Coordinates of C-alpha atoms and ligand atoms in Angstrom, one line a residue:
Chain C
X1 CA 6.5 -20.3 -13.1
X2 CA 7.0 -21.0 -9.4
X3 CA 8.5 -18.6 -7.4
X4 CA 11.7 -19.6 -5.3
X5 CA 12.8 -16.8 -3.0
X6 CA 16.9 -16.4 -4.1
X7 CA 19.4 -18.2 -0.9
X8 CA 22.0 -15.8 -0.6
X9 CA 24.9 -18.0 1.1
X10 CA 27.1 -15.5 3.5
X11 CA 30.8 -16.1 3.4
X12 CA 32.2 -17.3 6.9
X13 CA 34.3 -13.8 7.3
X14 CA 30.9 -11.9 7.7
X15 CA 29.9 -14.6 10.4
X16 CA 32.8 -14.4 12.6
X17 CA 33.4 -10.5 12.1
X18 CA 30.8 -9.7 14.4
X19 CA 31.7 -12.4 17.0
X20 CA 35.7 -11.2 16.7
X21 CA 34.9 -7.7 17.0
X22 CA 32.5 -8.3 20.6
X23 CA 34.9 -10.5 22.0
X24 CA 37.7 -7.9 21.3
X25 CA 35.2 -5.2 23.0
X26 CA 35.2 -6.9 25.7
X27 CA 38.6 -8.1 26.2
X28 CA 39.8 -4.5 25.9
X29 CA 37.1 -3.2 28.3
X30 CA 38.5 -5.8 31.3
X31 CA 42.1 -5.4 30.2
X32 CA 41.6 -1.3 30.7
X33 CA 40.5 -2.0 34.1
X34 CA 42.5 -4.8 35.0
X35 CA 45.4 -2.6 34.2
X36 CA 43.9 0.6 35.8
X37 CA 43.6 2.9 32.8
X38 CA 40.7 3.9 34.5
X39 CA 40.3 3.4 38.0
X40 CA 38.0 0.8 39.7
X41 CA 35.8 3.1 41.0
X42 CA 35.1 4.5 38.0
X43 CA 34.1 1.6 36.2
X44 CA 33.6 -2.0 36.7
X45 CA 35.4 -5.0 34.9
X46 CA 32.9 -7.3 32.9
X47 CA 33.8 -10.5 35.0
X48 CA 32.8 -7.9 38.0
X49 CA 29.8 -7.0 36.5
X50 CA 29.5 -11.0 35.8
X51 CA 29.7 -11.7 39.5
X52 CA 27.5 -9.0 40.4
X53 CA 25.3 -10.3 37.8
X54 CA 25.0 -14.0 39.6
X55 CA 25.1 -12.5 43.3
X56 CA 22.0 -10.5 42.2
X57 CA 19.9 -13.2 41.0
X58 CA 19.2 -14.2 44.6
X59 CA 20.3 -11.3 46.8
X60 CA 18.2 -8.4 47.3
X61 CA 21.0 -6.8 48.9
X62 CA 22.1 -3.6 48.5
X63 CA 19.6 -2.1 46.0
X64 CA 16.6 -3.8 48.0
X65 CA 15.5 -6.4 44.9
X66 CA 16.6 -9.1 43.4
X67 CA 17.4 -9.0 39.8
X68 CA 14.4 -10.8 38.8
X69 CA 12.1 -8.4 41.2
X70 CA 14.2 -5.2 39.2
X71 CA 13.5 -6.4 35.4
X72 CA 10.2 -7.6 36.6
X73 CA 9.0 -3.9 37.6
X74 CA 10.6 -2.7 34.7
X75 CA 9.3 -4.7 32.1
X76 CA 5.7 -3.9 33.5
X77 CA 5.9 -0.9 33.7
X78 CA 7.8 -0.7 29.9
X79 CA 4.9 -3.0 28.5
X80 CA 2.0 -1.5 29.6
X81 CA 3.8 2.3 28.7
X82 CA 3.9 0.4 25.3
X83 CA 1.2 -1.2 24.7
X84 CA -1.3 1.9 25.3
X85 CA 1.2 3.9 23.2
X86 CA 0.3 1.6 20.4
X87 CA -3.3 0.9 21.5
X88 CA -3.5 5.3 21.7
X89 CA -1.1 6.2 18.8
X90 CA -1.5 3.9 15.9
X91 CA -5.3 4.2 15.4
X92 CA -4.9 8.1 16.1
X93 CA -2.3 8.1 13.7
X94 CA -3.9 6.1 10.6
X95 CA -7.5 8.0 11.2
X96 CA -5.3 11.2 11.0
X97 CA -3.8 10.1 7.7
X98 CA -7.5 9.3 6.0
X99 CA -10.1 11.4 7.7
X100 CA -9.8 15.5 7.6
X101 CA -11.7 15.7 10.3
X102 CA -9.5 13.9 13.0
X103 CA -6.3 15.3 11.1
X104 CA -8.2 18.5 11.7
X105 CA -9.1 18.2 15.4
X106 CA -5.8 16.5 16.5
X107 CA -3.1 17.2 14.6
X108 CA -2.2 21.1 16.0
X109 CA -2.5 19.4 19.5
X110 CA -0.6 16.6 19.1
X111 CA 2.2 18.9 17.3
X112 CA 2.0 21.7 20.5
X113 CA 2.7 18.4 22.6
X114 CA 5.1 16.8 21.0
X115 CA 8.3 18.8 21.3
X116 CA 8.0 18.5 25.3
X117 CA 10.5 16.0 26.2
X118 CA 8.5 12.9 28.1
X119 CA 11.1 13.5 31.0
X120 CA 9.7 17.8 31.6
X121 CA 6.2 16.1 32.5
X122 CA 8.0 14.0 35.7
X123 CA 7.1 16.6 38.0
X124 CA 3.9 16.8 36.9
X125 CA 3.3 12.8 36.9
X126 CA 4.5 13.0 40.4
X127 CA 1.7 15.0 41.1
X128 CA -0.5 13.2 39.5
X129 CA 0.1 9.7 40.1
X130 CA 3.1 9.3 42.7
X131 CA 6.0 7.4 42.2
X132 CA 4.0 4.3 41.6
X133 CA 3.4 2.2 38.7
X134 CA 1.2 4.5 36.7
X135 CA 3.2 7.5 36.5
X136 CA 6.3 5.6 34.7
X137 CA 3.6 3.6 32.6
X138 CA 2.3 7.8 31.9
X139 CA 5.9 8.7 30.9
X140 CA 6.5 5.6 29.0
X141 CA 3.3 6.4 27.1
X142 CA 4.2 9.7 26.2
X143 CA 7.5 8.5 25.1
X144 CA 6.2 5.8 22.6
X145 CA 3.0 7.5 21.5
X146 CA 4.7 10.1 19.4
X147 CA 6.6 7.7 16.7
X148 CA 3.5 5.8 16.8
X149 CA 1.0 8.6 15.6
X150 CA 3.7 9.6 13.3
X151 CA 4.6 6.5 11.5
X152 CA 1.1 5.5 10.8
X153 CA 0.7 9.0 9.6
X154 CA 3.3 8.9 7.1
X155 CA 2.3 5.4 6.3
X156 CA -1.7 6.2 5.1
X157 CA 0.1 9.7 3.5
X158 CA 1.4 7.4 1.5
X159 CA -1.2 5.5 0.0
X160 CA -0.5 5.0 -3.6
X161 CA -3.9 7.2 -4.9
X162 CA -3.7 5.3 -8.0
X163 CA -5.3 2.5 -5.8
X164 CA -7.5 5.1 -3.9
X165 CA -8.8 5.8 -7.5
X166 CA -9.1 2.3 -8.4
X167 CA -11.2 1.3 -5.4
X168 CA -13.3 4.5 -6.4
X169 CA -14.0 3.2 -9.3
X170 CA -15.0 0.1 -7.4
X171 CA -17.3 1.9 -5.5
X172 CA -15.4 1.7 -2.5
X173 CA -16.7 4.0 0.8
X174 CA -14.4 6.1 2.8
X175 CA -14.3 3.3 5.1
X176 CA -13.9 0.3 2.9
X177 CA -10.9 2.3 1.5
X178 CA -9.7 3.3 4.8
X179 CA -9.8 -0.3 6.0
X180 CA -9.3 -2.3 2.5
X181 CA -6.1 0.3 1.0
X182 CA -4.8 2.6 3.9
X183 CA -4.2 0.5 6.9
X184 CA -2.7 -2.4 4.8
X185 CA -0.6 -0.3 3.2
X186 CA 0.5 1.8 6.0
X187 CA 1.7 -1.3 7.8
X188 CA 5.5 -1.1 7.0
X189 CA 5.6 1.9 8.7
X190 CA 3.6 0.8 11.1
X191 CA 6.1 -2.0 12.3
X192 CA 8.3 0.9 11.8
X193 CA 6.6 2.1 14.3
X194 CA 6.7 -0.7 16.2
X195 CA 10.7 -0.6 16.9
X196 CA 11.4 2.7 17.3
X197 CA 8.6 3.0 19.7
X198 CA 10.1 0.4 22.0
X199 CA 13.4 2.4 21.7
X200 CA 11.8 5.7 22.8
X201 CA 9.6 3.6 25.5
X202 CA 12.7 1.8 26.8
X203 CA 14.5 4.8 27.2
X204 CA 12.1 6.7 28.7
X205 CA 11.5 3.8 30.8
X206 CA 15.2 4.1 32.3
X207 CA 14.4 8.2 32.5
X208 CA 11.5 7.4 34.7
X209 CA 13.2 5.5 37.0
X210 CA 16.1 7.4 37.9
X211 CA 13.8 10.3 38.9
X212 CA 10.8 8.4 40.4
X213 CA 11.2 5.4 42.1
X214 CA 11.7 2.5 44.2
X215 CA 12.6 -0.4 42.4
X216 CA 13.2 -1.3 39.0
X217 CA 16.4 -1.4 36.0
X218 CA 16.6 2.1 36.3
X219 CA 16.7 2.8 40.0
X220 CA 19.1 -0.3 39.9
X221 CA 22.0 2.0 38.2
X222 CA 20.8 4.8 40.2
X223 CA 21.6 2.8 43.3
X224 CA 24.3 1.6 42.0
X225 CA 25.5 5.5 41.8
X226 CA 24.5 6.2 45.3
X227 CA 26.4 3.6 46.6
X228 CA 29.4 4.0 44.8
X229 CA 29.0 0.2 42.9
X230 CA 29.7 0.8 39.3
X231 CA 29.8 -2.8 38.7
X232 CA 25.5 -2.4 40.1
X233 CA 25.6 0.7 37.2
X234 CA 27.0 -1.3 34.6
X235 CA 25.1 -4.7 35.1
X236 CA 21.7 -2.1 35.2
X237 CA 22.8 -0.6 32.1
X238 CA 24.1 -4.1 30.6
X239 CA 20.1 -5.5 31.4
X240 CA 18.0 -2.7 29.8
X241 CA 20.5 -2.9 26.6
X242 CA 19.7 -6.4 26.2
X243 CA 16.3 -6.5 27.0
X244 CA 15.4 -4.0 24.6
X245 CA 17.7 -5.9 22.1
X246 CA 15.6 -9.0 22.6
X247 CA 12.2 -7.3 22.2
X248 CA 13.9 -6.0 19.1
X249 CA 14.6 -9.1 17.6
X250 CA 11.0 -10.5 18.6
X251 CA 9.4 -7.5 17.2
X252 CA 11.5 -7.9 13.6
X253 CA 11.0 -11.4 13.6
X254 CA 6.8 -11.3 13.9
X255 CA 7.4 -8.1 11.0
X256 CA 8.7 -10.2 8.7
X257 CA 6.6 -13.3 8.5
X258 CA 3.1 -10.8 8.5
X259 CA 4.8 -8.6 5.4
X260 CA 6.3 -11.5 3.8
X261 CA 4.0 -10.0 0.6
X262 CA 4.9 -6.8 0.6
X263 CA 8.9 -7.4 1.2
X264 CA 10.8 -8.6 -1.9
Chain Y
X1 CA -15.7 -16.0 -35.5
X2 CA -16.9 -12.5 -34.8
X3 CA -19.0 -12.7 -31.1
X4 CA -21.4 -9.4 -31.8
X5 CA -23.7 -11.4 -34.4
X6 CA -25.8 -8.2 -34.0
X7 CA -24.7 -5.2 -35.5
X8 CA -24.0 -2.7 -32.7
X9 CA -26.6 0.0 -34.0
X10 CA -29.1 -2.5 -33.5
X11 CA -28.4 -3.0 -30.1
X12 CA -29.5 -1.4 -27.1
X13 CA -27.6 1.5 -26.3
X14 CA -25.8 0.8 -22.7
X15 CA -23.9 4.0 -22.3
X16 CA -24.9 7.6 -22.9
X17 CA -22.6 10.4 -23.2
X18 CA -24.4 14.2 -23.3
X19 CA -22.3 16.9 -23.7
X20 CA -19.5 16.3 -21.7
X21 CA -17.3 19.3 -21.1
X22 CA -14.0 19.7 -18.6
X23 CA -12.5 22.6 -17.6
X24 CA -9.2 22.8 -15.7
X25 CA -9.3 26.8 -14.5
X26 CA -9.3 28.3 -17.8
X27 CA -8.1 25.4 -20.1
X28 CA -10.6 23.7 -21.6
X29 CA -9.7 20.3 -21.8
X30 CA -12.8 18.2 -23.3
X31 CA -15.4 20.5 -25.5
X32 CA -19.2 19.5 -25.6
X33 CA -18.3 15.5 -26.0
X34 CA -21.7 13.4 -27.0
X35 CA -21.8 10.1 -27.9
X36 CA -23.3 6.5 -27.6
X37 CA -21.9 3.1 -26.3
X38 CA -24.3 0.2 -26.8
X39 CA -24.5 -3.1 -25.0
X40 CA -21.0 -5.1 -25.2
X41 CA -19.6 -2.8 -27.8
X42 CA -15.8 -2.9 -27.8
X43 CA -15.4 0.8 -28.5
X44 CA -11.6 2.6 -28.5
X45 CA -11.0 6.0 -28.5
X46 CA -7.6 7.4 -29.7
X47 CA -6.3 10.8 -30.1
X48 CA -3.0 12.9 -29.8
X49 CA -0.8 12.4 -26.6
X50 CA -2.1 15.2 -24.3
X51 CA -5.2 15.4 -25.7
X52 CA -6.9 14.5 -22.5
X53 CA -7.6 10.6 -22.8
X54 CA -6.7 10.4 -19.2
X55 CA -9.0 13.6 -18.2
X56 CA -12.1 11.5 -20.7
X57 CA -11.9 8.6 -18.7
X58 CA -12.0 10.1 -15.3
X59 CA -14.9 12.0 -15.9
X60 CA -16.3 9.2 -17.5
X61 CA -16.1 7.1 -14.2
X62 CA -17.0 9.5 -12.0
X63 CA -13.2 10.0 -10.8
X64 CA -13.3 13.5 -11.8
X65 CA -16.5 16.0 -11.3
X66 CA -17.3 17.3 -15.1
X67 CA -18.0 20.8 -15.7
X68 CA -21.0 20.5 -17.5
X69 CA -23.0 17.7 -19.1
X70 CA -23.6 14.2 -18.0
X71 CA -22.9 10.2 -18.1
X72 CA -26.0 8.0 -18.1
X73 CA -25.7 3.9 -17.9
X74 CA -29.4 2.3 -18.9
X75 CA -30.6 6.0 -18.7
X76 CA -29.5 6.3 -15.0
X77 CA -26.7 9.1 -13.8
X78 CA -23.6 6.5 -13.7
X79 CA -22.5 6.1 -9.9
X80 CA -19.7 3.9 -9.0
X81 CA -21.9 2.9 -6.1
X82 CA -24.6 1.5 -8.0
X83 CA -23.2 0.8 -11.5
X84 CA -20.1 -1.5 -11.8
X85 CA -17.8 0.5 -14.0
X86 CA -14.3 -1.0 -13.8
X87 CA -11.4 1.2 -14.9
X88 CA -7.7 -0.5 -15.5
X89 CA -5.1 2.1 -15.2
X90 CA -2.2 3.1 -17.5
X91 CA 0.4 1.9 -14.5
X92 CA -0.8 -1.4 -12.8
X93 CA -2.6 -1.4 -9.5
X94 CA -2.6 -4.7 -8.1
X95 CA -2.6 -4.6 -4.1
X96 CA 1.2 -5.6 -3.4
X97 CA -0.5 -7.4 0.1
X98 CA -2.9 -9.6 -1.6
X99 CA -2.4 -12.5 -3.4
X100 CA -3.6 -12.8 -6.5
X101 CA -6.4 -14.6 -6.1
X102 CA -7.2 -12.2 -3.8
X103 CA -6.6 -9.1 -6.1
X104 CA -9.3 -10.5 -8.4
X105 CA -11.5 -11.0 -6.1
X106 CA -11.1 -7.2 -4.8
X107 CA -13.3 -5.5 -6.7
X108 CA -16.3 -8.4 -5.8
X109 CA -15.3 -7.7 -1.9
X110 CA -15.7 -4.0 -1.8
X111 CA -19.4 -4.7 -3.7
X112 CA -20.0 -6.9 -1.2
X113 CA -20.9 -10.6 -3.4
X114 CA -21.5 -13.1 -1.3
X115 CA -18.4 -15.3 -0.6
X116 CA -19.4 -18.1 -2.6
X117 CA -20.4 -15.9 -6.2
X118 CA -16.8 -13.9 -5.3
X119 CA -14.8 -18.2 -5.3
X120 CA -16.8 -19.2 -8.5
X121 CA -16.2 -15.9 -10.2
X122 CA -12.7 -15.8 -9.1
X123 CA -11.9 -19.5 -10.0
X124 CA -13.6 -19.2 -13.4
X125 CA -11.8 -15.7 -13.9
X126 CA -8.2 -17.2 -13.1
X127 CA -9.2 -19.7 -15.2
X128 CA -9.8 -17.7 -18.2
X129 CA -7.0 -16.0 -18.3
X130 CA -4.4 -18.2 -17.0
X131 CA -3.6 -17.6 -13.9
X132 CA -5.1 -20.6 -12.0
X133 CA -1.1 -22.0 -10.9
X134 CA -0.1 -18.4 -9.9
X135 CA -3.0 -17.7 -7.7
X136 CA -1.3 -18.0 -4.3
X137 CA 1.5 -15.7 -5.6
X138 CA 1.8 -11.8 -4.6
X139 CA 2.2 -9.4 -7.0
X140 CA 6.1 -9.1 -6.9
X141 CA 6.9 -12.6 -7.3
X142 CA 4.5 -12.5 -11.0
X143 CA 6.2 -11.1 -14.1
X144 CA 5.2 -7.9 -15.1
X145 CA 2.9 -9.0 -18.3
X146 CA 1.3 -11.0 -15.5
X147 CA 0.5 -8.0 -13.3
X148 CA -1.4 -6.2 -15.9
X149 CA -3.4 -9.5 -16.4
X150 CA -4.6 -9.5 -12.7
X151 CA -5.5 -6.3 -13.2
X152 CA -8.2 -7.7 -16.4
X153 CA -9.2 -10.2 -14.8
X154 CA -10.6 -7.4 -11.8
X155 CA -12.2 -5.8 -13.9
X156 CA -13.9 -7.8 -15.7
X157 CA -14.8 -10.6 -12.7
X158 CA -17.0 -7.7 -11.3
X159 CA -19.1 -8.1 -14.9
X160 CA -19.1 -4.3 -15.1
X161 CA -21.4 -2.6 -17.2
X162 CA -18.9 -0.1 -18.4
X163 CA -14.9 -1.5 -18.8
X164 CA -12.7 1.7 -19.0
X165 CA -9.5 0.7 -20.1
X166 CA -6.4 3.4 -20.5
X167 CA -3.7 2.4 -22.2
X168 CA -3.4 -1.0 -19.9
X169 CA -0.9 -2.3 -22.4
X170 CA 1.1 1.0 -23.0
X171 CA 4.2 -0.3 -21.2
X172 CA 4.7 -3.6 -22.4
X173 CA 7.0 -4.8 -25.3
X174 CA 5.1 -5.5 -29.2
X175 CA 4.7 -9.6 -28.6
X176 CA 3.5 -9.4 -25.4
X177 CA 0.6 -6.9 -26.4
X178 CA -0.4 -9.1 -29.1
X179 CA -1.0 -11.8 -26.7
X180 CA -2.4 -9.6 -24.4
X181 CA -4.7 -7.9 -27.1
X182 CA -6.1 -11.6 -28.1
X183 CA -6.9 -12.7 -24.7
X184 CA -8.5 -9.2 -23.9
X185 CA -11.1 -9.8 -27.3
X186 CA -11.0 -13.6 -26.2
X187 CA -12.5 -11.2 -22.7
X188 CA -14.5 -9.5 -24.5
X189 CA -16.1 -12.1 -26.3
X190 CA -17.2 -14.9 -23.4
X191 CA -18.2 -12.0 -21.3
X192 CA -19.8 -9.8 -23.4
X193 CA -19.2 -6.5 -21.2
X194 CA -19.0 -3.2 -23.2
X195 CA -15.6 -1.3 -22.9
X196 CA -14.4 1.6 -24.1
X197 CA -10.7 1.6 -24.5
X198 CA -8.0 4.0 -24.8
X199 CA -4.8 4.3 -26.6
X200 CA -2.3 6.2 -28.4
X201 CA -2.0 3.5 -30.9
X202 CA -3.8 3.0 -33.9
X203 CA -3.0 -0.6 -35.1
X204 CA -4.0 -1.7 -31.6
X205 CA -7.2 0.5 -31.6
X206 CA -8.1 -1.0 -34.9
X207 CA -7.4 -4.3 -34.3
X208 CA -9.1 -4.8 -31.0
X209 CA -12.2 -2.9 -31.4
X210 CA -15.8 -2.6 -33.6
X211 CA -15.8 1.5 -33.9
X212 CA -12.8 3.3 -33.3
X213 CA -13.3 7.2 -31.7
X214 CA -10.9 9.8 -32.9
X215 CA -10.6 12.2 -30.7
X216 CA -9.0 16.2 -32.1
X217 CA -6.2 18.2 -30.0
X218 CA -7.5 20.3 -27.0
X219 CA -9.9 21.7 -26.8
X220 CA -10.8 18.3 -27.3
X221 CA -13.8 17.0 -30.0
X222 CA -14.8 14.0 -31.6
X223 CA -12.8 14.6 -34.9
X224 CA -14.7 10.8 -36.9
X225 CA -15.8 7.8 -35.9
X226 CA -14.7 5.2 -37.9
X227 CA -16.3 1.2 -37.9
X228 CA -13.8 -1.8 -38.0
X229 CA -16.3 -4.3 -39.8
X230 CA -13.4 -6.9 -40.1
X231 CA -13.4 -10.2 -39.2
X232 CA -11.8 -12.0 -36.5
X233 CA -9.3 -13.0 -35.9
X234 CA -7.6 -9.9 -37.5
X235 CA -4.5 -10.0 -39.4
X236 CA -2.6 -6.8 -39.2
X237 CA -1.4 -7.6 -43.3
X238 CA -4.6 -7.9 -44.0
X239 CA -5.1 -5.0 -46.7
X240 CA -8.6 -4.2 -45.5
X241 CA -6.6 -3.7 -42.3
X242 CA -4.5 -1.7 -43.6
X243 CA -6.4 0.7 -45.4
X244 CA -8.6 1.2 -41.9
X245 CA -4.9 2.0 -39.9
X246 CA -4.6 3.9 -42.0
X247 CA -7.5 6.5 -42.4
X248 CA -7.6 6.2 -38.8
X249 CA -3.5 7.4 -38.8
X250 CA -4.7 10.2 -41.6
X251 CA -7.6 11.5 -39.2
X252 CA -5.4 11.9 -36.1
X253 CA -2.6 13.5 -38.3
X254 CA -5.1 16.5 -40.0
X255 CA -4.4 19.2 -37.2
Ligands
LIG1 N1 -5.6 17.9 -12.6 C1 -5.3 18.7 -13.6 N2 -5.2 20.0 -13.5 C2 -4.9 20.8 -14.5 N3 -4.7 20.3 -15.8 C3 -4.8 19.0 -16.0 C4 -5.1 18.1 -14.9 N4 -5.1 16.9 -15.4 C5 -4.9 17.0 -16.7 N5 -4.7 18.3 -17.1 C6 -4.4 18.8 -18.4 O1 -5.3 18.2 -19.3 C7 -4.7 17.8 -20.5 C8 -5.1 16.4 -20.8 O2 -4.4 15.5 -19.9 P1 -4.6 13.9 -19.9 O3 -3.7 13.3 -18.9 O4 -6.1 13.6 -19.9 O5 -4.1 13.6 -21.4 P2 -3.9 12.2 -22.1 O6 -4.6 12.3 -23.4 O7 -4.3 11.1 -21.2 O8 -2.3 12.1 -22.3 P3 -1.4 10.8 -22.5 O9 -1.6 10.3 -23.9 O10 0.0 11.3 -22.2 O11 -1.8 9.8 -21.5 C9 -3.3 18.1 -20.4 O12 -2.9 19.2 -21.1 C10 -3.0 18.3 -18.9 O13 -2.1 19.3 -18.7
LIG2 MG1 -3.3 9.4 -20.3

């Protein structure tokens, strides 16, 4: 009674839609520019933004960084914002979801903080920590924490208490069930998690930098404004799209060989 | 081929129910409930849907505080921490995560067995029951007849000293039951644990167990107890058989 997973063969349309319809963005977005529906300084071809794209990959000039020394900053800054948002929110989170206690202690704070916009505690980061590298990593934490806390939340809520019972009956601890039932099962929403806390830490990343700094993806486009270089906007814009595609895709692709179990 | 050579009067009593009463609010579910298990009895227990089989159960495995009176295993206050009372659920309850292999060895982990007594146990469980080629399998790639035989083989690879078993069967179609009935006696038999056993329905109360509990509408009382001192394996044309469905049927329908 061996179990084959069902091959679901996709019919060559659904391959090449996606391609087609990319391709056609793009060919529409040069051919509106080309044309001058919308004038040049308003926005930039994507050949422009192409050239601008290979210029930058040696040329610190005019922004001050190369494009490497830009996504390098930024992807610091976005991975250790990240990482402690997971390392701070997740465990918060699933103790929140078992033990009263913690839910009791740290859930009215964390809901009196969470409605502040990551972006209203700039000024306050400035204060605290500069423009450097810790404030944005501050920001970026704030931004990812909250999905994170709430996900793993949600995801020990959910605990099927027929199992709870069941262990119970095994005579499970608090902890055994806490470590044995809640966190295994709360790991869906934990990758959940996982994505949409990237999104809010990318963002926020991009936030940060606009305001508060001196180099980076973000103060890339905000140079780019300054000096009156969409193509430098777009090509900033262009770079922290893709790069938080690509963590995206890494992400979903380590989620789905650890939950191969769980996922029919 | 019947396993209990001994009479189960003349063996020592495992379980000991004292007056066990439960109150939700004002609704008094089970009323002053006393009675005896003894060691690797198969005992079942029916009684009218709503009755409070469910509520019994709980109480009886420390799920659910009791209002007043008691549950004593060897003489001891039963306490899932110290006794190993197993309990398998109306719905299933495998872990969706583990494999299951791993699902029967669950139960054994959370005790704490040493690794080695958790394989053996686990390996001759699987074995028993049939589930040796499946083992590396989750839950959701199993059939669902399979599921609810994980679920056994839990309980009863922790050698419990008190099985609790609600309606395990309830969902699955007639042929399947039978099957499932057979291997749970064939269970009952190598192992020798006691169980107590729930249902709604009398043929498979009579046919699996030695002394069949009839339980009254709530407030809830022990309405007979009636002895199934037939042979096995039990045919279910058997006259004898018969005539024991149906005072059983009788007893449950006198309200
Ligand atoms: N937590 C609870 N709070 C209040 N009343 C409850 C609770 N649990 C059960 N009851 C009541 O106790 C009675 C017995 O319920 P129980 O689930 O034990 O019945 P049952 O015999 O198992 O029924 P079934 O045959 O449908 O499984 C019901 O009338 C129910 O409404
Ligand atoms: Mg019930």
């Amino acid at each position: 009674m061996a179990y084959e997973a069902v091959k679901v063969k996709k019919p060559l349309t659904l391959i090449l839609l996606p391609i087609i319809s990319v391709l056609t963005f793009f060919l529409v977005w040069e051919l509106i520019v080309e044309f001058d529906v919308v004038p040049k300084t308003m926005l930039a071809a994507p050949t422009q933004v192409g050239d601008r794209f290979i210029d930058k990959l040696s040329d610190p000039n005019p922004d001050g960084g190369t494009m490497a020394a830009h996504a390098w900053v930024s992807a610091q800054e976005a991975f250790l914002g990240y990482l402690l948002s997971l390392g701070i929110g997740l465990p918060l989170g699933l103790f929140m979801g078992w033990f009263s206690v913690v839910r009791g202690v740290a859930r009215p704070l964390f809901e009196l903080v969470r409605p502040i916009p990551p972006i209203a505690w700039i000024p306050l980061t400035i204060f605290w920590f500069g423009i450097g590298l810790w404030g944005k990593v501050f920001i970026i934490f704030l931004g990812g924490v909250v999905p994170c806390v709430i996900n793993s939340f949600v995801g020990v809520r959910m605990t099927n208490p027929t199992l709870i019972q069941m262990s119970r009956t095994c005579g499970a601890s608090d902890w055994q069930i806490f470590t044995h039932l809640c966190v295994p099962s709360a790991l869906p929403m934990v990758f959940g998690a996982l994505q949409i806390a990237l999104a809010c830490c990318w963002t926020n990343l991009v936030g940060a930098e606009l305001l508060a700094a001196d180099q980076g993806l973000g103060y890339m486009i905000t140079m780019g404004r300054r000096l009156a270089l969409p193509e430098l906007v777009v090509l900033g814009m262009v770079s922290v799209g893709l790069a938080g595609a690509l963590i995206g895709m890494v992400i979903e692709t380590v989620e789905r060989r650890l939950l191969s179990g769980i996922r029919r | 081929m019947d396993s209990a050579a001994i009479n189960p009067e003349d063996r020592p009593t495992k379980i000991d129910v004292k007056s066990l009463t439960k109150r939700f609010g004002d609704l008094l579910v089970l009323n002053d409930i006393s009675f005896n298990v003894a060691q690797g009895e198969f005992l079942a227990i029916v009684g009218p849907t709503g009755c409070g089989k469910t509520t019994f159960l709980n109480c009886l495995s420390k799920l659910m505080p009791t209002s007043a009176g008691d549950i004593f295993v060897d003489g001891e206050v039963a306490d899932p921490k110290k006794h190993n009372i197993s309990f398998v659920f109306q719905e299933p309850t495998c872990l969706p995560w583990r494999t299951v292999r791993r699902n029967v060895a669950y139960g054994m982990e959370i005790k704490r067995y040493p690794k080695e007594k958790i394989n053996q146990r686990v390996d001759y469980m699987l074995d028993l029951v049939g589930l040796t080629d499946t083992q590396d399998l989750y839950p959701n790639q199993v059939s669902a007849s399979m599921v609810q035989r994980i679920t056994v083989a839990r309980a009863f690879a922790m050698d419990p000293d008190l099985l609790l078993m609600d309606e395990p069967y309830g969902q699955l179609d007639i042929k399947l039951r039978y099957y499932l009935e057979d291997e749970l006696i064939k269970l009952w038999q190598t192992l020798k644990s006691t169980v107590i056993f729930v249902t709604h329905n009398i043929e498979e109360a009579v046919y699996v167990a030695e002394r069949v509990l009839v339980l009254s509408n709530k407030p809830t009382k022990i309405k007979a107890e009636v002895k199934v001192d037939l042979p096995r394996p039990r045919k279910l044309i058997d006259p004898e058989f018969v005539a024991l469905r149906k005072q059983v049927t009788d007893l449950i329908q006198w309200w």
